[in-house]
């Protein structure tokens, strides 16, 4: 982002000192425009001439009012003139020529004294053209002999211009000194003013570009359409303004360069002096760098503008998605509310008609929605949109919802069609039966022959109803089972509500023993249980056990299915590794960084863990033992998660390469590789041991509880290690500090016993934001920083500030005035750290963990020493083996600082 400033560094070595200071220093140096009146007096000038060794020449021409020039004006002019030559030329030393041929010795002496006392540069030689009159020349000779040591300069007194030409070449002297160097003082001032003005313009332009780039880097993309449009408009206007500034700077520099070249082209024999050549080179290089800056700025702007446009496209897509989702939800609600139960033929026909109407309406809507929105999303994906991972799932979801709607409509159509068929058959059979009964004349049935004929017709008709009767029996059985299951759930619902209201421990229901059982004494007034009550209780007990077993097996089945899917996904990632012949050179030696220890995770799940889970399908209560048995192997996830940030950085650098696109096509992956590389991190957080614990019976519950604690401990260890690897600035070895027990952010105040009272008071009112890491042997205090990489989300880092050895700390568990605070103190309260937790729960966890560490240290010390001054009493506010005293009415326990 600082390219607009850095782009000028290549040309700084060719600039004169003053222009270098203009470009580099924040405080503006002395410029020609600041002393324009003093320069026009022409009592000192830098003509551009050089000595034989390249030393710059400053001339003090004849100036009658030299002694009347104020000291400040003299110092400003000399300081300005010495700042113009390049660093290389200035380091040689300056040659000063003082022309006092028409003046007196007193003027010569005054000039030498002023130069000796105020000249700011490295002075090599002073050449003095002494007064030409005989008397003044004699006085000058005597005076220089008497005062030469006072000036502390190498001074050469010259009688004539020919003597001067013996020290300096004529080509480096102006015509006033008998030379051929062309010099116009007014033109020199004009050029210096223009060059310095151009340098200031270049610096200002660069600073504006840098600020604009910084603003863009710190910008967060808006979340709505209007704000995105406003931001795009504002940035475009800012870009156009900066573009105009660049064009003005280029125009200014081009004009200035033309003036310099025009001066050189006045005559064929005219040559630019070293100062003029430096000016021309500087302007040319600044112009070239401005041109490069303009190109770089345009490239940067194009990328940023594209991102803003893509952001606007994404916001439109998201808004359209929400509107489409509302329409789809409305259609789905209409479909689900449509019943598939009709009590008569007319009702079923009406339901079918309503369903067909809804399908026709939905077909038009779904087609337009898919064509407009899903295809729009596909176009964004094909155009390499930066938010592909957000767009693709929405497109998939839209297609899934449409497919679900179509499938559900088809199911309802099938059910209603079968219902229509049944109702039609029943209706026809009933109509035929009514017609048969109506067609049998009563008078014909009075005879035996007529009655037998009518009976035969009825029997034949009833035989044709066997299929209808079978259907009726099946429906009644299904309804009976539905009622039984519903009754089970209603009773379970009432029972669980009663237990929940009483907050009692659930008891395993068992069948009561008979009154005559020898194992249990009979009661004086036993309550008799009827047969129906006994059967009802047995039914409830059996239902509860069946309920628990069913859901536990259901969760076990789900666990195994997700485990198989997970192994398949890991295998598909391993197949990417096997395509080594397509691997680009940039990834040859970085496969371990990209994939981490994924092969180790795959081997463990494929060869060991999946098989052991499958062995538990019939006995879900043994799954806890399975997790406990493989506790150590599951630690492989900690190493994988620690490497994940490095893998993501490498993916962002190489994820767009053709290699990964080809791999995705060859392996038919629906998602990009980075989504698959996230699977292990997701898997370790999704194993449902707590769900099995809820539904488990008494057998295996302890193992499941321990397994759940193990998984939570592994997840905590993984999360803590992710924070630990972000610690920077700690010079020691973190692995030597023992196990990382806790980590979290707190407000921290410090109180130094020997500190200044004002500092102590100030420390109490201004907390520091610190991220603490508690190890077995040390407590680290770090400062959390948020860093943005390549425009991606912010990642935290922790800058190490200081540490406390746990063997030398004490703890005060309660601080007066705030129940979320506790104290950790060092060296007998020489330094006290007041720590405020975000909540009481967090404070209690930290205090408990610190107490465990210090108690463990105390017990270790007790094993070494046999006598201790620590007292042990068992009041509610004290701990065994603690040194106790009180501060402000609160008990204080020092576990680590115990004297024996």
PDB file of C-alpha atoms in Angstrom, residues 2 23 82 196 205 209 228 263 298 309 359 477 506 526 538-539 546 646 653 657 662 809 861:
ATOM      1  CA  UNK A   2       2.958   2.343   0.471  1.00  0.00           C
ATOM      2  CA  UNK A  23      10.973  13.984   0.071  1.00  0.00           C
ATOM      3  CA  UNK A  82      25.189  24.525   1.250  1.00  0.00           C
ATOM      4  CA  UNK A 196      11.409  22.723  -5.054  1.00  0.00           C
ATOM      5  CA  UNK A 205       0.658  13.556  -4.223  1.00  0.00           C
ATOM      6  CA  UNK A 209      -2.064   8.170  -2.604  1.00  0.00           C
ATOM      7  CA  UNK A 228     -22.078  -0.428  -1.166  1.00  0.00           C
ATOM      8  CA  UNK A 263      18.423  26.744 -21.248  1.00  0.00           C
ATOM      9  CA  UNK A 298      -4.329   2.302 -11.806  1.00  0.00           C
ATOM     10  CA  UNK A 309     -18.352  -4.129  -7.987  1.00  0.00           C
ATOM     11  CA  UNK A 359     -48.010 -27.385  -8.937  1.00  0.00           C
ATOM     12  CA  UNK A 477     -54.642 -52.111  12.092  1.00  0.00           C
ATOM     13  CA  UNK A 506     -34.725 -40.165  37.257  1.00  0.00           C
ATOM     14  CA  UNK A 526     -50.030 -53.390  51.435  1.00  0.00           C
ATOM     15  CA  UNK A 538     -45.121 -53.119  32.769  1.00  0.00           C
ATOM     16  CA  UNK A 539     -46.089 -51.564  29.459  1.00  0.00           C
ATOM     17  CA  UNK A 546     -37.504 -49.385  24.313  1.00  0.00           C
ATOM     18  CA  UNK A 646      -0.268 -22.023   7.585  1.00  0.00           C
ATOM     19  CA  UNK A 653      -1.567 -18.025  -2.469  1.00  0.00           C
ATOM     20  CA  UNK A 657      -4.030 -22.421  -9.785  1.00  0.00           C
ATOM     21  CA  UNK A 662      -8.153 -29.950 -12.596  1.00  0.00           C
ATOM     22  CA  UNK A 809       3.023 -16.111  43.101  1.00  0.00           C
ATOM     23  CA  UNK A 861       7.270 -29.173  48.582  1.00  0.00           C
TER      24      UNK A 861
END
